[in-house]
PDB file of C-alpha atoms in Angstrom:
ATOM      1  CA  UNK A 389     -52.386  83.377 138.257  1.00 43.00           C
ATOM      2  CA  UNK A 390     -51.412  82.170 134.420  1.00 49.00           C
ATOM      3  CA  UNK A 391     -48.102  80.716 133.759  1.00 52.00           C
ATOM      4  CA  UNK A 392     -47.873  83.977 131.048  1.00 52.00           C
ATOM      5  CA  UNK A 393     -48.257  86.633 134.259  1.00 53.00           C
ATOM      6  CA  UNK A 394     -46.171  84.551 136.688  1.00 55.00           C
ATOM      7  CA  UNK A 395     -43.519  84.781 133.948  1.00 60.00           C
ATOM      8  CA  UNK A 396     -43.962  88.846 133.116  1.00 63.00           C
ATOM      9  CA  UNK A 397     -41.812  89.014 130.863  1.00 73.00           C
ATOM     10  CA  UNK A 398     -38.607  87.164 132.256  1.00 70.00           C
ATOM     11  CA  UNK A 399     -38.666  84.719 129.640  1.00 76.00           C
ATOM     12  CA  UNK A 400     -37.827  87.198 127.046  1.00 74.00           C
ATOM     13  CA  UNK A 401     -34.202  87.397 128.010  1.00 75.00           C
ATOM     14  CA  UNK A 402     -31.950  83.912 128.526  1.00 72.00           C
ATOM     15  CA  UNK A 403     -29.636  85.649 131.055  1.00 75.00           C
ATOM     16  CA  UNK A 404     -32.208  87.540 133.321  1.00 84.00           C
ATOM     17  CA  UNK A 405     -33.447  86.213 136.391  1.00 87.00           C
ATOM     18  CA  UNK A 406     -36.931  85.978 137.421  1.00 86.00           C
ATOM     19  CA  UNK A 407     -37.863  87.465 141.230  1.00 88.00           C
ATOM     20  CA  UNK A 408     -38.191  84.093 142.595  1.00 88.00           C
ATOM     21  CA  UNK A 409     -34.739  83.268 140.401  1.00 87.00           C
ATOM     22  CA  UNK A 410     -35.642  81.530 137.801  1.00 86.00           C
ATOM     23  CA  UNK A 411     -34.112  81.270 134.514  1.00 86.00           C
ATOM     24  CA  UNK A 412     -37.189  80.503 132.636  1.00 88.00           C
ATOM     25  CA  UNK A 413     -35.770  79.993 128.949  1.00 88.00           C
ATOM     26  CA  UNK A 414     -33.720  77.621 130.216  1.00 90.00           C
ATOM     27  CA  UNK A 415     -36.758  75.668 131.225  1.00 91.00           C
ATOM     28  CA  UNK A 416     -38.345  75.992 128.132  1.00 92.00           C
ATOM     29  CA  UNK A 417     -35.300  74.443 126.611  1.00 93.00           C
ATOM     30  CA  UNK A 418     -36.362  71.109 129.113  1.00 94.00           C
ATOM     31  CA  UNK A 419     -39.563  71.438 128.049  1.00 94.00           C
ATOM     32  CA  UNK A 420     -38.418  71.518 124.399  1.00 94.00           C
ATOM     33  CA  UNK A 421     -36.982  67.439 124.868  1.00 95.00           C
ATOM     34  CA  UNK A 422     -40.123  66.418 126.748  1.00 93.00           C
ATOM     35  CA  UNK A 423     -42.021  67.529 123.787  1.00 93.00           C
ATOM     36  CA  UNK A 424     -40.038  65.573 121.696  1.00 90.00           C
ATOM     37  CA  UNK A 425     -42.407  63.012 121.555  1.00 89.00           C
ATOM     38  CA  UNK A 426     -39.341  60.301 121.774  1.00 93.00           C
ATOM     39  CA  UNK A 427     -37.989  58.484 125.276  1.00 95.00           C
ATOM     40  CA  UNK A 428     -33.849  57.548 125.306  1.00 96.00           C
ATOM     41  CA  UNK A 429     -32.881  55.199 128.491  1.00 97.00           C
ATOM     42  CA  UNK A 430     -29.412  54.469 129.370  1.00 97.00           C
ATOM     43  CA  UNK A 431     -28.343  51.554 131.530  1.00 96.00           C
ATOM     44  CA  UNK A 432     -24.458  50.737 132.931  1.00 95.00           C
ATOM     45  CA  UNK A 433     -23.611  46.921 133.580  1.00 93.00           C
ATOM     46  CA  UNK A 434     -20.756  45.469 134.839  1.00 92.00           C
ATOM     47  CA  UNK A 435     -18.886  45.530 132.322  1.00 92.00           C
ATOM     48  CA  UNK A 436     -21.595  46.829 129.369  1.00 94.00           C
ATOM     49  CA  UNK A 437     -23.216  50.147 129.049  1.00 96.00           C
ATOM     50  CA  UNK A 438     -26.653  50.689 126.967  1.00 97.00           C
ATOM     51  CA  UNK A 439     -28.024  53.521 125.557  1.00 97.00           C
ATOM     52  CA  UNK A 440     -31.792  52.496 123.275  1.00 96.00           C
ATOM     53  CA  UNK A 441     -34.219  55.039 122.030  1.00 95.00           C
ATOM     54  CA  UNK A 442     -37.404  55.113 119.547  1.00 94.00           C
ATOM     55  CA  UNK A 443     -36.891  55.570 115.923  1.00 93.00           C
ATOM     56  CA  UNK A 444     -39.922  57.107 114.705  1.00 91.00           C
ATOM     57  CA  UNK A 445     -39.714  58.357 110.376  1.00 89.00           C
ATOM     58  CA  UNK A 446     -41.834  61.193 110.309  1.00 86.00           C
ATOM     59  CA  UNK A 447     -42.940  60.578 106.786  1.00 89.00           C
ATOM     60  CA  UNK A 448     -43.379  57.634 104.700  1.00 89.00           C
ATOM     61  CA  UNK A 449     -41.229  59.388 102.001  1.00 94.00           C
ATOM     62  CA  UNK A 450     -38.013  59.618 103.737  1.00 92.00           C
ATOM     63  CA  UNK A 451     -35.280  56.750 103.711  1.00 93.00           C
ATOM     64  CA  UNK A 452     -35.357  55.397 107.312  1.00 89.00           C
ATOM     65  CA  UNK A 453     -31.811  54.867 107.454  1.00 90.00           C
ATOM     66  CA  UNK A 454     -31.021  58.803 107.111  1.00 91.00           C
ATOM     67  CA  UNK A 455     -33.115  59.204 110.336  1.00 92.00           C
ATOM     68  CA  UNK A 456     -30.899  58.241 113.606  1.00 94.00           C
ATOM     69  CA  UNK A 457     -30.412  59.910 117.131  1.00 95.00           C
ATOM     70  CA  UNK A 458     -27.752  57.595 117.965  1.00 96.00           C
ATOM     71  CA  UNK A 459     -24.171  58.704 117.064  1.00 97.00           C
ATOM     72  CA  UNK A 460     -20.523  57.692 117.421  1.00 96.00           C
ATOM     73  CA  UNK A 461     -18.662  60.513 119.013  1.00 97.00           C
ATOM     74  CA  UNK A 462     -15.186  58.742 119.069  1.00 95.00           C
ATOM     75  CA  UNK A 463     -14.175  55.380 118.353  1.00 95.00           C
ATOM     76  CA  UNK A 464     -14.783  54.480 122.019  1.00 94.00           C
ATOM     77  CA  UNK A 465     -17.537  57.248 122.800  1.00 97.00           C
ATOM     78  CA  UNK A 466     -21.003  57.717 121.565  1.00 97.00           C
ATOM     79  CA  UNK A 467     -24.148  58.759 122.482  1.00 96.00           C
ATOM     80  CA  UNK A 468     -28.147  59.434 122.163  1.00 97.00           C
ATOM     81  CA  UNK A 469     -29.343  62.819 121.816  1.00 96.00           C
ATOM     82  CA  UNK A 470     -32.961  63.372 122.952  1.00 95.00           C
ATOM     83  CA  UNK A 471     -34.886  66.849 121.578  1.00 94.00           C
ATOM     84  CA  UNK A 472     -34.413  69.123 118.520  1.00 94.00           C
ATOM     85  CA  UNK A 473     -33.042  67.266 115.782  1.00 93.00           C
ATOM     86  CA  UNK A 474     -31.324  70.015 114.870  1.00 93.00           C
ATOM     87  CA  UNK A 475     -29.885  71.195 118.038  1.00 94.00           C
ATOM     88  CA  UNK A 476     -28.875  67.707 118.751  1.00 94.00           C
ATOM     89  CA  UNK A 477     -26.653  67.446 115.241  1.00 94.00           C
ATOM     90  CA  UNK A 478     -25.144  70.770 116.069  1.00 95.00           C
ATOM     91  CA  UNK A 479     -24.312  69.253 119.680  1.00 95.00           C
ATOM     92  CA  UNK A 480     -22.999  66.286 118.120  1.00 97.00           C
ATOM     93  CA  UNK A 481     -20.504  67.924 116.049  1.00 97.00           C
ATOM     94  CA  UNK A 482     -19.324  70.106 118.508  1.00 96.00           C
ATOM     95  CA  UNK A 483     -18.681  67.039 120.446  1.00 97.00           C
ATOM     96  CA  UNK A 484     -16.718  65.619 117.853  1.00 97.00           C
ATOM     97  CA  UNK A 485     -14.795  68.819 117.205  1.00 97.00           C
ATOM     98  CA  UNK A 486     -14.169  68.648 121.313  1.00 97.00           C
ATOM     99  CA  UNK A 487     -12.897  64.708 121.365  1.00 97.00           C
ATOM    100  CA  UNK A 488     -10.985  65.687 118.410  1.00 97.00           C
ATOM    101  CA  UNK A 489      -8.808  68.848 119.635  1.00 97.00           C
ATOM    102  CA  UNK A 490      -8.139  66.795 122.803  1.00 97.00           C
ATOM    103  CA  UNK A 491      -6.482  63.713 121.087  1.00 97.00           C
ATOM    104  CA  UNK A 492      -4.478  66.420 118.652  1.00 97.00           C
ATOM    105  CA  UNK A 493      -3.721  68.209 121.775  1.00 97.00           C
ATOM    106  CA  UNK A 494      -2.425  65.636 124.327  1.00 96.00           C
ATOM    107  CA  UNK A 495      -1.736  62.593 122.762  1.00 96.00           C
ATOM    108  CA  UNK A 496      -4.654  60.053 123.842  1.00 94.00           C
ATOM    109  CA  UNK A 497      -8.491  59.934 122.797  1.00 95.00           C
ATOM    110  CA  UNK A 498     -11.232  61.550 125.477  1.00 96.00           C
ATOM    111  CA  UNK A 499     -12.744  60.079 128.239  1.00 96.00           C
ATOM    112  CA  UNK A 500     -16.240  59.824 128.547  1.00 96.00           C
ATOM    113  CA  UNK A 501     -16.231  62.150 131.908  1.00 96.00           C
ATOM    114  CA  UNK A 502     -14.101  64.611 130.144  1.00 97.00           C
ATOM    115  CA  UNK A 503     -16.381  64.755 127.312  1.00 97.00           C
ATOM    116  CA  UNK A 504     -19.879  64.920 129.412  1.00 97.00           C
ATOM    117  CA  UNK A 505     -18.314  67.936 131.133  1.00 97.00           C
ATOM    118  CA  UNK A 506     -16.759  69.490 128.044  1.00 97.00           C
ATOM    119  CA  UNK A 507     -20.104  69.707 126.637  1.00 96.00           C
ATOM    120  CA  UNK A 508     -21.830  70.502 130.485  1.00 96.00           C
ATOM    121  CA  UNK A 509     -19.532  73.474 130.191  1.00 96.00           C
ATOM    122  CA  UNK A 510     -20.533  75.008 126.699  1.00 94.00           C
ATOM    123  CA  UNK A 511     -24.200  74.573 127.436  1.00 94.00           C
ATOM    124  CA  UNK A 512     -23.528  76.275 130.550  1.00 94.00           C
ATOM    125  CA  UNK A 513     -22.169  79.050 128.545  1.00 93.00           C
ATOM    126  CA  UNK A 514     -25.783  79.304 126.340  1.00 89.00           C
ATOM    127  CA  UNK A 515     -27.128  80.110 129.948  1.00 89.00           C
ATOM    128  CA  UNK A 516     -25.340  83.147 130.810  1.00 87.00           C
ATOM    129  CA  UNK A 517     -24.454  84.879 127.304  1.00 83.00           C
ATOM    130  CA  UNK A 518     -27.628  86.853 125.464  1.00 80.00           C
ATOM    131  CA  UNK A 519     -26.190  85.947 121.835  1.00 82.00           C
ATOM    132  CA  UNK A 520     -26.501  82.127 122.407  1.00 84.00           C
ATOM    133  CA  UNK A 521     -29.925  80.224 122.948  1.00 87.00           C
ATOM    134  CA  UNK A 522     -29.950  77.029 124.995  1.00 90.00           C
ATOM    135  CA  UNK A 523     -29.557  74.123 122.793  1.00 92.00           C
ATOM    136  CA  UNK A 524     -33.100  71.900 123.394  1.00 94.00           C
ATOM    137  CA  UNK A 525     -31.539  68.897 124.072  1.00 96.00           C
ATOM    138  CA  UNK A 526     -30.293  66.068 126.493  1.00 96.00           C
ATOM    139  CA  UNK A 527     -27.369  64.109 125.413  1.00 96.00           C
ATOM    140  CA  UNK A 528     -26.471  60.822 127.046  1.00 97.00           C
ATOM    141  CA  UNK A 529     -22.806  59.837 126.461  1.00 97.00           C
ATOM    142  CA  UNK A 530     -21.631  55.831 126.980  1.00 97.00           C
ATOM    143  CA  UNK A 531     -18.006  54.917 126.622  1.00 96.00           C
ATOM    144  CA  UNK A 532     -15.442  52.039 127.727  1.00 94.00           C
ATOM    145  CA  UNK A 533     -12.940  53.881 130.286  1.00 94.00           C
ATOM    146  CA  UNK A 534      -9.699  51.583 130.130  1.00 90.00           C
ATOM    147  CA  UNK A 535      -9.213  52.340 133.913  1.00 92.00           C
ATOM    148  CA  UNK A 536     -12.821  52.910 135.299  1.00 93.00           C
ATOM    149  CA  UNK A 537     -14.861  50.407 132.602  1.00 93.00           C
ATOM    150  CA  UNK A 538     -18.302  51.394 131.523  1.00 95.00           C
ATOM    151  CA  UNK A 539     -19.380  54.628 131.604  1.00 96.00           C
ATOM    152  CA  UNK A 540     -22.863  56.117 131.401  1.00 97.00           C
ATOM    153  CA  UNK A 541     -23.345  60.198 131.533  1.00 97.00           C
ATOM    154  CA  UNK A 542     -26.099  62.882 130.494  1.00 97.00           C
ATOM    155  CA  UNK A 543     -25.965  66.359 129.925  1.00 96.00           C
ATOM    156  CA  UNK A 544     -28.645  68.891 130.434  1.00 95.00           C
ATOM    157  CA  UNK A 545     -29.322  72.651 128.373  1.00 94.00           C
ATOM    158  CA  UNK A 546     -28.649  73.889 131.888  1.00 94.00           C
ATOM    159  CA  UNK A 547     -24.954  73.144 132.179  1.00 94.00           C
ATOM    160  CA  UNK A 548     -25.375  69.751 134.384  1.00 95.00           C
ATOM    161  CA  UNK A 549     -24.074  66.581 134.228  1.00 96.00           C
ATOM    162  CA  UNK A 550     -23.219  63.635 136.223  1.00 96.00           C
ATOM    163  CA  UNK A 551     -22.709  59.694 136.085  1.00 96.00           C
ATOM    164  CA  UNK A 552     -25.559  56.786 136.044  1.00 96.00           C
ATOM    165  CA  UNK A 553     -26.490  53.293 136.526  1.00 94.00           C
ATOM    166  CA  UNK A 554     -29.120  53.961 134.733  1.00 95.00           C
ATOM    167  CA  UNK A 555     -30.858  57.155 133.196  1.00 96.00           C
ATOM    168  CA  UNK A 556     -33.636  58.674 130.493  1.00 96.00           C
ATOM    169  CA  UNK A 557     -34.403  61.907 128.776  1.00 96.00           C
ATOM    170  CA  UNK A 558     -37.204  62.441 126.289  1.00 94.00           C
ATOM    171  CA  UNK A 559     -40.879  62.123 126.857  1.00 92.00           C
ATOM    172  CA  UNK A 560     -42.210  60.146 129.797  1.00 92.00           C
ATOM    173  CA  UNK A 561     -38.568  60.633 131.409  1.00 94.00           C
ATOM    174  CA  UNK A 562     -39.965  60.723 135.024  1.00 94.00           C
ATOM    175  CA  UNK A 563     -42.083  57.078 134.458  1.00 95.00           C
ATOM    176  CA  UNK A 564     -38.756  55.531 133.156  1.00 95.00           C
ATOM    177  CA  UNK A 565     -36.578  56.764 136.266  1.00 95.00           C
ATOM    178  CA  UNK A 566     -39.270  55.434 138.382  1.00 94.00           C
ATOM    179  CA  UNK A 567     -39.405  52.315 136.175  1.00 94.00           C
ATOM    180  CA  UNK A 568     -35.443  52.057 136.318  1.00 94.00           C
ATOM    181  CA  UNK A 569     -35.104  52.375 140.175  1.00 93.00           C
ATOM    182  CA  UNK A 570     -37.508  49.316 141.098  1.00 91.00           C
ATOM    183  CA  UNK A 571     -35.576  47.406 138.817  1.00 90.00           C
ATOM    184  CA  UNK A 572     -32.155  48.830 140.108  1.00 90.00           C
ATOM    185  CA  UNK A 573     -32.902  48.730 143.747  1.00 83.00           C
ATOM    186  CA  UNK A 574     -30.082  46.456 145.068  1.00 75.00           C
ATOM    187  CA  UNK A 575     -25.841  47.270 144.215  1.00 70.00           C
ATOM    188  CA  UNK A 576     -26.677  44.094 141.659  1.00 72.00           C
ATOM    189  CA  UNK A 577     -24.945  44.942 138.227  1.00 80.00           C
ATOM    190  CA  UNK A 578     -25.772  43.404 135.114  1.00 89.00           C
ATOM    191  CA  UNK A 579     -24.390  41.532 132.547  1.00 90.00           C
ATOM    192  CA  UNK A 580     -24.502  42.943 128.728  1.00 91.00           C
ATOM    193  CA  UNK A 581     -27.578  40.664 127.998  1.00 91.00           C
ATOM    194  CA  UNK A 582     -29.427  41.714 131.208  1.00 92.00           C
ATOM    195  CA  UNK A 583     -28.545  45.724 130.391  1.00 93.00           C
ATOM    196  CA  UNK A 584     -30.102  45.400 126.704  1.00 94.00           C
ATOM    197  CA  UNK A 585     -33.366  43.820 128.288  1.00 93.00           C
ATOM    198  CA  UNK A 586     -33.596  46.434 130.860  1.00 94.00           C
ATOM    199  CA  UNK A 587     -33.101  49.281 128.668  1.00 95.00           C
ATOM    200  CA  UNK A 588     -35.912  47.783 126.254  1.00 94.00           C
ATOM    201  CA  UNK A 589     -38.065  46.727 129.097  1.00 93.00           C
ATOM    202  CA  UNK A 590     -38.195  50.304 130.122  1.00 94.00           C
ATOM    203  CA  UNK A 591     -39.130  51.713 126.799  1.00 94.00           C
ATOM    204  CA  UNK A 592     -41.736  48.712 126.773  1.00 93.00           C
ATOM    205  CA  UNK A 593     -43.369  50.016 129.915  1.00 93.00           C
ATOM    206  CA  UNK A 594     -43.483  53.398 129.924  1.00 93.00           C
ATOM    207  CA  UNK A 595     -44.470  53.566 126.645  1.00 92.00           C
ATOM    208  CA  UNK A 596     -46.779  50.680 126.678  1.00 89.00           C
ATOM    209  CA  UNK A 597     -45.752  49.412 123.526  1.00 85.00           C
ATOM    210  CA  UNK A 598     -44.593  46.192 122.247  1.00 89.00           C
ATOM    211  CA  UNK A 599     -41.675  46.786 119.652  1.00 90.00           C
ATOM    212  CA  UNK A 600     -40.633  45.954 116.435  1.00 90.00           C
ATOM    213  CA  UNK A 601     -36.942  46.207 115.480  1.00 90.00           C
ATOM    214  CA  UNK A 602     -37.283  49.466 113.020  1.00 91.00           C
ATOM    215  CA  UNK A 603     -39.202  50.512 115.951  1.00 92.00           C
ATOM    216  CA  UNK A 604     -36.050  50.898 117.956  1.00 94.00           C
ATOM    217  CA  UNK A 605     -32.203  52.367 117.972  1.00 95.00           C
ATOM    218  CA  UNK A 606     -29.849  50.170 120.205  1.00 96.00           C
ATOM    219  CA  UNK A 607     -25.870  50.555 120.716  1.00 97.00           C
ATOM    220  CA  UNK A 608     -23.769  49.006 123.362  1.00 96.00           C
ATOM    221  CA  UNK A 609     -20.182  49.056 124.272  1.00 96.00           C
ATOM    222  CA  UNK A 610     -18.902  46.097 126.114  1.00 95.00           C
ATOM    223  CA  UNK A 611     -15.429  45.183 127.832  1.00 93.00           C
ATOM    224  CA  UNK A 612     -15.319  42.043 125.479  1.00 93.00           C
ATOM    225  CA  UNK A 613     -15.452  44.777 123.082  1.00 92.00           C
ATOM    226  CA  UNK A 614     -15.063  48.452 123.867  1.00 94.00           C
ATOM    227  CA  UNK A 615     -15.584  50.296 120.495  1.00 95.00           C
ATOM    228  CA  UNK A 616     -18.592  51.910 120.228  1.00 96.00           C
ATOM    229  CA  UNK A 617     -21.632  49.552 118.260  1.00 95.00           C
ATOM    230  CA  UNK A 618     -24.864  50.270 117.037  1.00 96.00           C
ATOM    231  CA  UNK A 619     -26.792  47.083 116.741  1.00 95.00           C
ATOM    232  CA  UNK A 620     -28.520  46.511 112.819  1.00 93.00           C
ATOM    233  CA  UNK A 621     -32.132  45.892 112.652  1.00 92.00           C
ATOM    234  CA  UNK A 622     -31.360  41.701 112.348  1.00 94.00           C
ATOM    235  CA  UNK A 623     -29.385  42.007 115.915  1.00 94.00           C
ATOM    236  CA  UNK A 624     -32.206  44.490 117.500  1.00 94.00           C
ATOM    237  CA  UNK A 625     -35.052  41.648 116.282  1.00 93.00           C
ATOM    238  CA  UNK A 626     -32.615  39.008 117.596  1.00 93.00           C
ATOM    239  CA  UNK A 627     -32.454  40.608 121.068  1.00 91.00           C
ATOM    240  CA  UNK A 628     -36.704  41.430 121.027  1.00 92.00           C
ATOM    241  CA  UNK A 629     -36.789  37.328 120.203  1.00 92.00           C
ATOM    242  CA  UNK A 630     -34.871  36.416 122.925  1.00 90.00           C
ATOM    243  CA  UNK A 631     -36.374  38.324 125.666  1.00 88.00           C
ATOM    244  CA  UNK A 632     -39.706  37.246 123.988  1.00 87.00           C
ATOM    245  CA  UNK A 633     -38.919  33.761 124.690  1.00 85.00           C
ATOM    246  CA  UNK A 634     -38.001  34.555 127.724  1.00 80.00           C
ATOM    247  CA  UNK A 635     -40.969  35.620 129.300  1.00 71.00           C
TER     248      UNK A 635
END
């Protein structure tokens, strides 16, 4: 049986079940950030959390610099979205509208948890209500907690979300969770160094490609310093010599 008669016609509607009860635009809207073509990893340290993606420009025309998946959310809080570009800037915003209302309404900026299920909750929303599609994208969220330290999250176009050591979205997703829990096994945590390398190391492997620094989009948020960073190109190539030298 074809993947177009198993469906019959349950994918035309985002709020109808299917007989075996399956929601199947939602999993289209999954299969819209595998397709991506790009692979986001997040990795929590002890007291440094990661997020590093690929930067591909799509044409040799455009101005690199205008092309980024990476984003500050809050001062504290930002994240990686992995999917539709568009979608994802539309998410973004949304997110900032969220952490904003919630520091105008009680006094004290968002917490990364608070956030990850603010925005779990919307996109839960786009599941049940016929007016709204799914948004096609994955959003992992890192932020310093002052009483809980680093924090590492990821929301899903189904409404979930939950808390990592370590995590990826994108292409190839499955290879770098399998990559990621080899190299995770023990309660070991990292320090900020370590949680860089891993997060590259992944990309490296699953990938199976060696890096440049424009190749790559890096931010970290440490305890030594919790705002949120995105690392410039000379920092990125800095890191890639290191763990070059390394080896």
């Amino acid at each position: 049986m074809s993947s177009r008669s198993a469906s019959a016609g349950y994918d035309r509607h985002i709020t109808i079940f299917s007989p075996d009860g399956r929601l199947f635009q939602v999993e289209y809207a999954f299969k819209a950030i595998s397709n991506s073509g790009l692979t986001s990893v997040g990795v929590r340290g002890k007291d440094s959390v990661v997020i590093a993606t690929q930067k591909k420009v799509p044409d040799k025309l455009i101005d690199p610099s205008t092309v980024t998946h990476v984003f500050g959310i809050t001062p504290l809080i930002g994240c990686v979205v992995t999917g539709l570009d568009p979608d994802g800037r539309t998410h973004i915003m949304r997110a900032r509208q969220e952490a904003a209302e919630f520091k105008y309404k009680y006094g004290y900026d968002i917490t990364p948890d608070m956030l990850a299920k603010r925005m779990a909750n919307i996109n839960q929303v786009y599941t049940q209500k016929a007016f709204m599609r799914p948004l096609g994208v994955s959003m992992i969220i890192i932020g310093w907690d002052h009483e809980r330290g680093p924090q590492l999250y990821k929301t899903d176009p189904a409404g979930y979300f939950a808390g990592f050591r370590a995590t990826a979205a994108g292409a190839k997703h499955q290879e770098a969770f399998n990559f990621l829990e080899k190299k995770l096994k023990g309660d070991e945590e990292l320090n900020a160094e370590d949680s860089v390398e891993l997060a590259i190391a992944t990309l490296s492997s699953v990938l199976s490609a060696n890096f440049k620094a424009q190749d790559l989009e890096i931010a970290i948020v440490t305890k030594d310093n919790p705002m949120f960073r995105i690392l410039t190109t000379e920092e990125i190539d800095a890191e890639l010599t290191r763990i070059a030298e390394k080896d």
